[in-house]
Amino acid sequence: MIVAERKPFDEILSMIGNARKVLILGCGSCVTVCMAGGEKETQLLASTIRLSDKKQNITRELRCATIERQCDKEFFAAVANDVKWADIIVSMACGVGVQFCGEVFTDKEVVPALNTKFYGATVEQGVWSERCVGCGDCVLFKFGGICPIARCSKSLLNGPCGGSQNGMCEVDPENIQCGWQLIYDRMAAIGRLDLLEQNQPLKNWSTGRDGGPRRVVKEDATL
Amino acid sequence: MSGLKSESNFEKLLAANQFVVTGELGPPKSADSTVIREKAGYLKGRVDAVNITDNQTAIVRMSSIAAGTIALQEGVEPVIQITCRDRNRIAIQSDVLGAYAIGLRNILCLTGDHQTFGNHPTSKNVYDMDSIQLVRMLKDMRDEKRFACGDEIRNGKNAPIVEPRIFIGAAANPFADPFEFRVIRLAKKIAAGADFIQTQCVYDMARFKEWMKQARNKGLHEKVKILAGVTPFKSVGMAKYMRDKVAGISVPDYYIERLSAAEDKAAEGINICVEQIKELREIEGVAGVHLMAIEWERRVPEIVERAGLLPRPSVK
Ligand code: SF4
Ligand code: SF4
């Protein structure tokens, strides 16, 4: 899923500025799972804004709504009236949802309440971690199913750098596991260390972000 | 001498089976060239080649090619370090053409410290390739006379091919993890085309010897020239810092104890370094030492002299 986290409150407040009718729009998919922008979080943000407004003597109306997905146009119809009412939409979706919201409601200002972080998974209660950067040419089969591009701080393809120590990465030995130690251990466990002895040539990055904004077209699904 | 890959004196000495000594020179954090000339003065005639670091620890310094060119003017043969952190394949190949055209003959290929260590932690990194792919790219430029894209290295259809004939090095760190992968990685560097290897500084002699044994078991010492890294301790604080703070370096406690007990810490640091060089020289497959006297270049003459490495041999 896409993992995101809420922006600092003051930043959100400054984006809202003088808008007096604010629609806080949650998303029921990834960001609900990672507890950043689901229904619960829209309520939480609304009450924080109310509290702050009260302190500052600001009169402002807030509405909360959450749709199933903000990355699919069809779900926005459910909130069309709220949008019409609002001066501004604070989208609690990932960056994709925020942009799509603006593409549907072209005459409204839409601001992001979240910082979109990565494609990842829940590793323990309340902890998410990155697994993929969408390089567009998956090479997981060469590395025992552990991605060196996403999980090595330097995206190295031929083995660990000199900074790998006790399973941790030099970039943050407290918090970041060395992706290459993980790859090595996994390859040893499945008896495929031989794969790691092969020299990996230069990667073609043009299938990723470096090739410019991407599009996928599935011919048999187009109208 | 035939069969040489470059016009590097350093290569010639290694080919003649001389026990070589390389030094290290960190470019200044300014546009001031006098620092380079001064450091080069300490190193000239005392070492066979000098590594010019490439924004080491991700702190902005004068470019390694520019500083190396100044060092060359001062009569020392540079080994230009290139990391994969800051430049993509376009920039690196362009720089290698330029470096060769200026007269630089040795390049050491490194992954590079992550930018979070340095003074621009908010910058973007590149890592278009890793150090092993960089070695391969330089080898293909030299031996296949082609760029990474496959194009020939010539200015036009009818122009001559003028490829950069570089003596190619890579680093090895026997002290990083996973230990079992370290010799595999060395083998991959050799397969990619490394001509010489300089190791991380050796303090844990037992682990280094074990690593060398593994390398010899695979016959790697016959395929590549391995230079063992040494760095003299200037103080107890430095030894502790290296032990605790530098990823991929292991410093046994007995060095810390020995330095602590000594009256003159710097002198004891040099004693230790001289002993290490002598011990390393005895290890089968060690073709030389790489002396990294970080911001201590002025003590290099004393160290090489006491280690019995003077005078340096000249190249025929
Ligand atoms: S190789 Fe590419 S697509 Fe596959 S997991 Fe890694 S980043 Fe994602
Ligand atoms: S320590 Fe491991 S994860 Fe970190 S950059 Fe080096 S190889 Fe990659």
Coordinates of C-alpha atoms and ligand atoms in Angstrom, one line a residue:
Chain A
M1 CA 0.0 0.0 0.0
I2 CA 0.9 3.6 -0.1
V3 CA 2.1 4.8 3.3
A4 CA 1.7 8.4 4.4
E5 CA 1.8 10.4 7.6
R6 CA -0.1 13.5 8.7
K7 CA 1.6 16.8 8.2
P8 CA 2.4 18.9 11.3
F9 CA -0.8 20.7 12.4
D10 CA 0.6 24.2 12.0
E11 CA 1.5 23.5 8.4
I12 CA -2.1 22.3 7.7
L13 CA -3.5 25.4 9.5
S14 CA -1.4 27.7 7.4
M15 CA -2.5 26.0 4.2
I16 CA -6.2 26.5 5.2
G17 CA -5.4 30.1 5.9
N18 CA -8.6 32.3 6.0
A19 CA -10.9 29.7 4.5
R20 CA -14.1 29.6 6.6
K21 CA -15.8 26.6 5.2
V22 CA -13.5 23.6 5.2
L23 CA -14.1 20.1 3.9
I24 CA -11.8 17.5 5.4
L25 CA -11.9 14.7 2.9
G26 CA -10.6 11.3 4.0
C27 CA -9.8 8.2 1.9
G28 CA -10.9 4.7 2.8
S29 CA -8.0 2.8 1.3
C30 CA -4.2 2.7 2.0
V31 CA -4.2 5.8 4.3
T32 CA -6.9 4.3 6.4
V33 CA -4.8 1.2 6.9
C34 CA -1.8 3.3 7.9
M35 CA -3.9 5.4 10.1
A36 CA -3.1 8.7 8.5
G37 CA -6.1 9.8 6.5
G38 CA -9.1 7.6 7.2
E39 CA -12.4 8.5 8.8
K40 CA -11.0 8.5 12.3
E41 CA -8.2 10.8 11.3
T42 CA -10.5 13.3 9.6
Q43 CA -12.4 13.6 12.9
L44 CA -9.2 14.0 14.8
L45 CA -8.0 16.7 12.5
A46 CA -11.4 18.5 12.7
S47 CA -11.4 18.6 16.5
T48 CA -7.8 19.8 16.6
I49 CA -8.7 22.7 14.2
R50 CA -11.8 23.5 16.3
L51 CA -9.8 23.7 19.4
S52 CA -7.2 25.9 17.9
D53 CA -9.9 28.1 16.3
K54 CA -11.6 28.5 19.6
K55 CA -8.4 29.7 21.3
Q56 CA -7.8 32.2 18.5
N57 CA -11.5 33.3 18.4
I58 CA -11.9 32.2 14.8
T59 CA -15.3 31.2 13.4
R60 CA -15.0 28.5 10.9
E61 CA -17.2 25.7 9.7
L62 CA -15.8 22.2 9.3
R63 CA -17.3 19.2 7.6
C64 CA -15.7 15.7 7.5
A65 CA -16.3 13.1 4.8
T66 CA -14.5 10.0 3.7
I67 CA -14.9 8.3 0.4
E68 CA -13.8 4.8 -0.5
R69 CA -10.9 5.9 -2.7
Q70 CA -9.6 9.2 -3.9
C71 CA -7.7 7.6 -6.7
D72 CA -10.8 6.7 -8.6
K73 CA -13.1 9.4 -10.0
E74 CA -16.4 7.6 -9.5
F75 CA -16.2 7.8 -5.7
F76 CA -16.1 11.6 -5.6
A77 CA -19.8 12.0 -6.6
A78 CA -20.8 11.1 -3.1
V79 CA -19.3 14.4 -1.7
A80 CA -20.3 16.7 -4.6
N81 CA -22.6 18.8 -2.4
D82 CA -20.0 19.1 0.4
V83 CA -17.5 20.3 -2.1
K84 CA -19.9 22.9 -3.5
W85 CA -20.4 24.2 0.0
A86 CA -16.7 24.4 0.9
D87 CA -14.1 27.1 0.3
I88 CA -11.3 24.6 0.4
I89 CA -10.8 20.9 0.5
V90 CA -8.2 19.4 2.8
S91 CA -7.6 16.1 1.3
M92 CA -6.3 13.4 3.6
A93 CA -5.5 11.0 0.8
C94 CA -2.0 10.3 -0.6
G95 CA -0.6 12.6 -3.2
V96 CA -2.4 10.7 -5.9
G97 CA -5.8 11.3 -4.2
V98 CA -5.1 14.9 -3.6
Q99 CA -4.3 15.5 -7.3
F100 CA -7.3 13.5 -8.4
C101 CA -9.6 15.4 -6.1
G102 CA -8.4 18.6 -7.9
E103 CA -8.9 17.0 -11.3
V104 CA -12.5 16.2 -10.4
F105 CA -13.3 19.5 -8.7
T106 CA -11.4 21.8 -11.0
D107 CA -12.7 25.1 -9.4
K108 CA -11.8 24.3 -5.8
E109 CA -8.6 24.7 -4.0
V110 CA -7.4 21.3 -2.7
V111 CA -4.5 21.1 -0.2
P112 CA -2.7 18.0 1.2
A113 CA -3.0 17.1 4.8
L114 CA -0.5 14.2 4.5
N115 CA 3.1 13.6 3.5
T116 CA 3.1 10.7 1.2
K117 CA 6.0 8.5 2.0
F118 CA 6.4 5.2 0.2
Y119 CA 5.1 1.8 -1.0
G120 CA 5.3 -0.3 2.1
A121 CA 3.7 -2.6 4.5
T122 CA 2.8 -2.8 8.2
V123 CA 5.7 -4.5 9.9
E124 CA 4.2 -4.2 13.4
Q125 CA 1.4 -2.4 15.1
G126 CA 1.8 1.2 14.2
V127 CA 5.0 0.7 12.2
W128 CA 5.2 0.7 8.4
S129 CA 8.3 0.2 6.3
E130 CA 9.3 0.7 2.7
R131 CA 9.5 -2.2 0.2
C132 CA 9.4 -0.9 -3.3
V133 CA 10.1 2.3 -5.2
G134 CA 8.3 1.4 -8.4
C135 CA 11.4 1.1 -10.6
G136 CA 9.3 -0.3 -13.4
D137 CA 11.5 -3.3 -14.1
C138 CA 11.3 -5.7 -11.1
V139 CA 14.5 -7.5 -10.3
L140 CA 13.3 -9.2 -7.1
F141 CA 14.0 -12.7 -8.6
K142 CA 17.7 -12.0 -8.5
F143 CA 17.8 -11.0 -4.9
G144 CA 15.7 -13.6 -3.1
G145 CA 12.6 -11.4 -3.1
I146 CA 14.2 -8.5 -1.2
C147 CA 14.6 -5.3 -3.2
P148 CA 18.1 -3.8 -3.2
I149 CA 16.8 -0.6 -4.8
A150 CA 14.2 0.2 -2.2
R151 CA 15.9 -1.4 0.8
C152 CA 19.6 -0.4 0.4
S153 CA 20.2 3.2 1.1
K154 CA 22.3 3.5 -2.0
S155 CA 20.3 1.1 -4.2
L156 CA 23.4 -1.0 -4.8
L157 CA 23.0 -4.0 -7.1
N158 CA 26.2 -5.9 -6.5
G159 CA 26.4 -6.3 -2.7
P160 CA 26.8 -4.4 0.5
C161 CA 28.9 -1.3 0.8
G162 CA 31.6 -1.0 3.4
G163 CA 29.2 0.6 5.9
S164 CA 27.2 -2.5 6.7
Q165 CA 27.7 -3.5 10.3
N166 CA 25.8 -5.9 12.5
G167 CA 23.0 -6.1 10.1
M168 CA 22.4 -2.3 10.1
C169 CA 23.0 0.4 7.5
E170 CA 25.6 3.1 8.0
V171 CA 22.9 5.8 7.2
D172 CA 21.1 5.1 10.5
P173 CA 22.5 2.1 12.5
E174 CA 19.7 2.4 15.0
N175 CA 16.8 2.2 12.7
I176 CA 17.7 1.1 9.2
Q177 CA 18.4 -2.5 8.5
C178 CA 21.0 -3.1 5.9
G179 CA 19.1 -4.3 2.9
W180 CA 22.1 -6.3 1.7
Q181 CA 22.4 -8.2 5.0
L182 CA 18.8 -9.2 4.5
I183 CA 19.4 -10.3 0.9
Y184 CA 22.5 -12.2 2.0
D185 CA 20.7 -14.0 4.8
R186 CA 17.8 -14.8 2.6
M187 CA 19.9 -16.2 -0.2
A188 CA 21.9 -18.3 2.2
A189 CA 18.6 -19.6 3.6
I190 CA 17.3 -20.6 0.2
G191 CA 20.7 -21.9 -0.9
R192 CA 21.1 -19.4 -3.8
L193 CA 24.2 -17.5 -2.8
D194 CA 25.5 -18.4 -6.3
L195 CA 23.1 -15.8 -7.7
L196 CA 24.8 -13.1 -5.7
E197 CA 28.2 -14.0 -7.3
Q198 CA 27.0 -12.8 -10.7
N199 CA 28.0 -9.3 -11.7
Q200 CA 24.9 -7.1 -12.2
P201 CA 25.3 -4.7 -15.2
L202 CA 24.2 -1.1 -15.2
K203 CA 20.5 -0.8 -14.5
N204 CA 18.1 0.8 -17.1
W205 CA 16.5 3.4 -14.9
S206 CA 14.4 4.8 -17.8
T207 CA 11.5 2.4 -16.8
G208 CA 11.3 4.3 -13.5
R209 CA 10.8 8.0 -12.7
D210 CA 13.9 8.9 -14.6
G211 CA 12.1 8.2 -17.9
G212 CA 9.6 11.0 -17.1
P213 CA 6.0 10.6 -15.8
R214 CA 4.7 7.2 -16.6
R215 CA 1.6 5.7 -18.0
V216 CA 0.3 2.2 -18.2
V217 CA -2.0 1.3 -21.1
K218 CA -3.7 -2.1 -21.1
E219 CA -5.1 -2.3 -24.6
D220 CA -7.8 -4.9 -24.0
A221 CA -9.2 -2.9 -21.1
T222 CA -9.4 0.4 -23.0
L223 CA -12.7 1.4 -24.6
Chain B
M1 CA 57.5 -3.2 -20.2
S2 CA 54.7 -4.7 -22.3
G3 CA 51.2 -5.7 -21.4
L4 CA 50.6 -2.5 -19.4
K5 CA 47.1 -1.1 -19.4
S6 CA 47.9 2.5 -18.8
E7 CA 50.9 4.9 -18.7
S8 CA 50.7 4.9 -14.9
N9 CA 54.0 4.7 -13.0
F10 CA 52.0 3.1 -10.2
E11 CA 51.0 0.3 -12.5
K12 CA 54.6 -0.1 -13.7
L13 CA 55.9 -0.5 -10.1
L14 CA 53.2 -3.1 -9.3
A15 CA 53.9 -4.9 -12.6
A16 CA 57.6 -5.0 -11.5
N17 CA 56.5 -6.6 -8.2
Q18 CA 57.7 -3.8 -6.1
F19 CA 56.1 -3.4 -2.7
V20 CA 54.3 -0.2 -3.3
V21 CA 53.2 2.6 -1.0
T22 CA 50.3 4.9 -1.8
G23 CA 49.3 7.9 0.3
E24 CA 46.2 10.0 0.6
L25 CA 45.6 13.7 0.1
G26 CA 42.3 15.3 1.0
P27 CA 41.5 18.4 -1.1
P28 CA 40.8 21.7 0.7
K29 CA 37.4 22.9 1.7
S30 CA 38.1 26.0 -0.3
A31 CA 39.5 27.1 -3.6
D32 CA 43.0 27.4 -2.0
S33 CA 45.5 25.4 -3.9
T34 CA 48.4 26.1 -1.5
V35 CA 47.2 23.3 0.8
I36 CA 47.4 20.8 -1.9
R37 CA 51.0 21.9 -2.9
E38 CA 52.0 21.8 0.8
K39 CA 50.6 18.3 1.3
A40 CA 52.1 17.1 -2.0
G41 CA 55.4 18.3 -0.7
Y42 CA 55.3 15.9 2.2
L43 CA 54.3 13.0 0.0
K44 CA 56.5 13.5 -3.0
G45 CA 59.3 10.9 -3.2
R46 CA 57.9 9.1 -0.1
V47 CA 55.0 7.3 -1.8
D48 CA 54.4 6.0 -5.3
A49 CA 51.0 7.5 -5.8
V50 CA 48.5 9.5 -3.9
N51 CA 44.8 9.1 -3.6
I52 CA 42.9 12.3 -4.0
T53 CA 39.6 11.9 -2.2
D54 CA 36.3 12.7 -3.8
N55 CA 34.3 14.8 -1.3
Q56 CA 34.9 12.3 1.4
T57 CA 32.4 11.9 4.1
A58 CA 30.1 13.9 1.8
I59 CA 31.6 17.2 2.8
V60 CA 32.1 19.6 -0.1
R61 CA 35.8 20.0 -1.1
M62 CA 37.7 20.9 -4.2
S63 CA 37.0 18.3 -7.0
S64 CA 39.4 15.3 -7.0
I65 CA 40.3 15.9 -10.6
A66 CA 41.2 19.5 -10.0
A67 CA 43.2 18.8 -6.9
G68 CA 44.8 15.8 -8.6
T69 CA 45.9 18.0 -11.4
I70 CA 47.6 20.4 -9.0
A71 CA 49.2 17.4 -7.2
L72 CA 50.5 16.2 -10.6
Q73 CA 52.1 19.6 -11.2
E74 CA 53.9 19.1 -7.9
G75 CA 55.4 15.9 -9.0
V76 CA 53.2 13.3 -7.3
E77 CA 51.2 10.7 -9.3
P78 CA 47.5 11.0 -8.3
V79 CA 45.0 8.2 -7.9
I80 CA 41.7 10.0 -8.6
Q81 CA 38.8 8.8 -6.4
I82 CA 35.4 8.8 -8.0
T83 CA 32.3 7.9 -6.0
C84 CA 28.9 7.0 -7.3
R85 CA 27.1 9.3 -4.9
D86 CA 27.2 12.6 -6.9
R87 CA 27.4 11.8 -10.6
N88 CA 25.6 9.7 -13.1
R89 CA 27.1 7.7 -15.9
I90 CA 27.1 10.8 -18.2
A91 CA 29.0 13.0 -15.8
I92 CA 31.5 10.3 -14.7
Q93 CA 32.4 9.3 -18.3
S94 CA 32.8 12.9 -19.2
D95 CA 35.1 13.5 -16.2
V96 CA 37.1 10.4 -17.0
L97 CA 37.8 11.7 -20.5
G98 CA 38.8 15.0 -19.1
A99 CA 41.0 13.4 -16.4
Y100 CA 42.8 11.3 -18.9
A101 CA 43.3 14.3 -21.3
I102 CA 44.9 16.2 -18.4
G103 CA 47.3 13.4 -17.7
L104 CA 45.7 11.6 -14.8
R105 CA 46.2 7.8 -15.1
N106 CA 44.8 6.1 -12.0
I107 CA 41.2 6.0 -10.8
L108 CA 39.8 4.4 -7.7
C109 CA 36.1 3.5 -7.9
L110 CA 34.1 3.9 -4.7
T111 CA 30.5 3.7 -3.7
G112 CA 30.8 6.8 -1.6
D113 CA 29.6 7.8 1.9
H114 CA 25.9 8.6 2.0
Q115 CA 25.2 12.3 1.9
T116 CA 23.5 12.3 5.3
F117 CA 27.0 12.1 6.8
G118 CA 28.2 15.4 5.3
N119 CA 27.4 19.1 5.2
H120 CA 24.6 18.9 2.7
P121 CA 22.4 16.2 4.2
T122 CA 19.3 17.6 2.4
S123 CA 20.8 16.9 -1.1
K124 CA 19.7 14.3 -3.5
N125 CA 22.0 11.4 -4.2
V126 CA 22.6 9.7 -7.6
Y127 CA 23.8 6.1 -7.3
D128 CA 23.1 5.6 -11.0
M129 CA 25.5 2.7 -10.5
D130 CA 27.5 1.0 -7.8
S131 CA 31.3 0.8 -7.5
I132 CA 31.5 -2.5 -9.3
Q133 CA 29.5 -1.3 -12.3
L134 CA 31.8 1.8 -12.3
V135 CA 34.9 -0.4 -12.5
R136 CA 33.3 -2.2 -15.4
M137 CA 32.3 1.0 -17.2
L138 CA 35.9 2.3 -17.0
K139 CA 37.3 -1.1 -18.1
D140 CA 34.9 -1.0 -21.1
M141 CA 36.0 2.5 -21.9
R142 CA 39.6 1.5 -21.8
D143 CA 39.6 -2.0 -23.3
E144 CA 36.5 -2.1 -25.5
K145 CA 37.0 1.6 -26.3
R146 CA 33.3 2.2 -25.9
F147 CA 31.0 4.2 -23.7
A148 CA 28.5 2.6 -21.4
C149 CA 25.9 3.0 -24.1
G150 CA 28.0 1.1 -26.6
D151 CA 29.1 4.0 -28.7
E152 CA 32.8 4.1 -29.8
I153 CA 35.0 6.7 -28.1
R154 CA 35.7 8.9 -31.0
N155 CA 34.8 12.4 -32.0
G156 CA 33.1 11.5 -35.3
K157 CA 32.9 8.7 -37.9
N158 CA 36.3 9.4 -39.3
A159 CA 38.0 10.7 -36.2
P160 CA 40.5 8.4 -34.4
I161 CA 39.4 6.4 -31.3
V162 CA 41.0 8.0 -28.3
E163 CA 40.1 6.1 -25.2
P164 CA 41.1 6.9 -21.6
R165 CA 43.7 4.4 -20.7
I166 CA 43.2 4.3 -17.0
F167 CA 44.6 2.0 -14.3
I168 CA 41.5 1.0 -12.4
G169 CA 41.2 0.5 -8.7
A170 CA 38.5 -0.5 -6.3
A171 CA 38.3 -0.6 -2.5
A172 CA 37.6 -3.5 -0.2
N173 CA 36.5 -3.5 3.4
P174 CA 37.3 -6.8 5.1
F175 CA 35.8 -5.5 8.3
A176 CA 32.2 -4.8 7.2
D177 CA 29.4 -7.3 7.3
P178 CA 28.4 -9.8 6.2
F179 CA 32.0 -11.1 6.5
E180 CA 31.4 -14.1 4.2
F181 CA 30.3 -11.8 1.4
R182 CA 33.4 -9.7 1.5
V183 CA 35.6 -12.0 -0.5
I184 CA 32.7 -12.6 -3.0
R185 CA 32.6 -8.9 -3.4
L186 CA 36.3 -8.7 -4.0
A187 CA 35.9 -11.4 -6.7
K188 CA 33.1 -9.4 -8.3
K189 CA 35.4 -6.4 -8.4
I190 CA 38.1 -8.3 -10.1
A191 CA 35.6 -9.8 -12.5
A192 CA 34.4 -6.3 -13.3
G193 CA 38.0 -5.4 -14.2
A194 CA 39.7 -4.0 -11.1
D195 CA 43.5 -3.8 -11.5
F196 CA 44.3 -3.0 -7.9
I197 CA 42.5 -3.0 -4.6
Q198 CA 43.0 -0.7 -1.6
T199 CA 41.5 -1.9 1.6
Q200 CA 39.9 -0.1 4.5
C201 CA 42.4 0.6 7.3
V202 CA 43.5 -2.5 9.0
Y203 CA 43.6 -2.6 12.8
D204 CA 42.1 -6.0 13.3
M205 CA 45.0 -8.0 12.0
A206 CA 43.4 -11.4 12.7
R207 CA 40.3 -10.6 10.6
F208 CA 42.4 -9.1 7.8
K209 CA 44.6 -12.3 7.7
E210 CA 41.5 -14.4 7.6
W211 CA 40.2 -12.3 4.7
M212 CA 43.5 -12.6 2.9
K213 CA 43.4 -16.3 3.4
Q214 CA 40.0 -16.5 1.8
A215 CA 41.2 -14.4 -1.1
R216 CA 44.3 -16.6 -1.6
N217 CA 42.1 -19.7 -1.5
K218 CA 40.3 -18.3 -4.5
G219 CA 43.5 -17.3 -6.1
L220 CA 42.4 -13.7 -6.1
H221 CA 45.8 -12.3 -5.0
E222 CA 47.2 -13.4 -8.3
K223 CA 44.5 -11.6 -10.3
V224 CA 44.7 -8.3 -8.6
K225 CA 47.2 -6.2 -6.6
I226 CA 46.0 -5.8 -3.1
L227 CA 47.2 -2.8 -1.0
A228 CA 46.4 -3.0 2.7
G229 CA 45.2 0.2 4.2
V230 CA 46.8 1.8 7.3
T231 CA 46.0 4.9 9.3
P232 CA 48.1 6.1 12.2
F233 CA 46.3 7.1 15.4
K234 CA 47.0 10.7 16.4
S235 CA 45.4 10.4 19.8
V236 CA 43.3 8.1 22.1
G237 CA 40.3 10.2 21.1
M238 CA 40.8 9.4 17.5
A239 CA 41.2 5.7 18.1
K240 CA 38.0 5.6 20.1
Y241 CA 36.2 7.6 17.5
M242 CA 37.3 5.1 14.8
R243 CA 36.2 2.3 17.0
D244 CA 32.8 3.6 18.0
K245 CA 31.7 6.0 15.2
V246 CA 33.1 4.9 11.9
A247 CA 31.0 2.3 10.2
G248 CA 33.0 -0.6 8.8
I249 CA 36.2 -0.1 10.9
S250 CA 37.1 -2.4 13.7
V251 CA 39.7 -1.2 16.3
P252 CA 40.7 -3.8 18.9
D253 CA 40.8 -2.4 22.5
Y254 CA 44.4 -3.2 23.0
Y255 CA 45.4 -0.4 20.8
I256 CA 43.3 2.0 22.9
E257 CA 45.0 0.7 26.0
R258 CA 48.5 1.0 24.5
L259 CA 47.9 4.5 23.4
S260 CA 46.4 5.5 26.8
A261 CA 49.4 4.1 28.6
A262 CA 51.9 6.0 26.3
E263 CA 53.3 9.4 27.3
D264 CA 53.6 10.7 23.8
K265 CA 50.3 9.5 22.1
A266 CA 51.2 10.7 18.6
A267 CA 54.6 9.0 18.7
E268 CA 53.0 5.8 19.9
G269 CA 50.4 6.0 17.2
I270 CA 53.3 6.2 14.7
N271 CA 55.0 3.2 16.4
I272 CA 51.9 1.2 16.0
C273 CA 51.5 2.2 12.4
V274 CA 55.1 1.2 11.6
E275 CA 54.6 -2.2 13.2
Q276 CA 51.4 -2.7 11.3
I277 CA 53.1 -2.0 8.0
K278 CA 55.9 -4.4 8.8
E279 CA 53.4 -7.1 9.7
L280 CA 51.3 -6.5 6.6
R281 CA 54.3 -6.7 4.4
E282 CA 54.8 -10.3 5.5
I283 CA 51.4 -11.5 4.5
E284 CA 51.3 -13.4 1.3
G285 CA 49.4 -11.6 -1.4
V286 CA 49.8 -8.1 0.0
A287 CA 51.3 -6.0 -2.8
G288 CA 51.7 -2.8 -0.9
V289 CA 50.3 -0.5 1.7
H290 CA 47.9 2.4 1.4
L291 CA 48.8 4.9 4.0
M292 CA 45.9 7.2 4.9
A293 CA 47.4 9.8 7.3
I294 CA 44.3 11.9 7.5
E295 CA 45.2 15.6 7.9
W296 CA 48.6 14.3 9.1
E297 CA 50.5 14.2 5.8
R298 CA 53.5 15.8 7.4
R299 CA 54.2 12.7 9.4
V300 CA 54.2 10.4 6.3
P301 CA 58.0 10.8 5.6
E302 CA 58.8 9.6 9.1
I303 CA 56.4 6.6 8.9
V304 CA 57.7 5.3 5.5
E305 CA 61.3 5.9 6.6
R306 CA 60.9 3.9 9.8
A307 CA 58.9 1.2 8.1
G308 CA 62.0 0.7 5.9
L309 CA 60.2 1.8 2.7
L310 CA 62.7 4.4 1.6
P311 CA 64.0 5.2 -0.9
R312 CA 61.1 4.6 -3.2
P313 CA 62.0 2.6 -6.3
S314 CA 62.1 4.5 -9.6
V315 CA 60.3 3.3 -12.7
K316 CA 62.3 2.1 -15.7
Ligands
SF4_1 S1 12.9 -4.2 -8.2 FE1 11.7 -2.3 -8.7 S2 9.6 -3.0 -8.9 FE2 10.7 -4.7 -7.8 S3 10.4 -4.2 -5.7 FE3 12.3 -3.2 -6.3 S4 11.7 -1.1 -6.8 FE4 9.8 -2.4 -6.8
SF4_2 S1 25.0 -0.4 4.7 FE1 23.7 -1.8 3.6 S2 21.8 -0.8 3.2 FE2 23.2 0.8 3.9 S3 24.0 1.6 2.0 FE3 25.4 0.0 2.6 S4 24.7 -1.9 1.6 FE4 23.1 -0.4 1.4

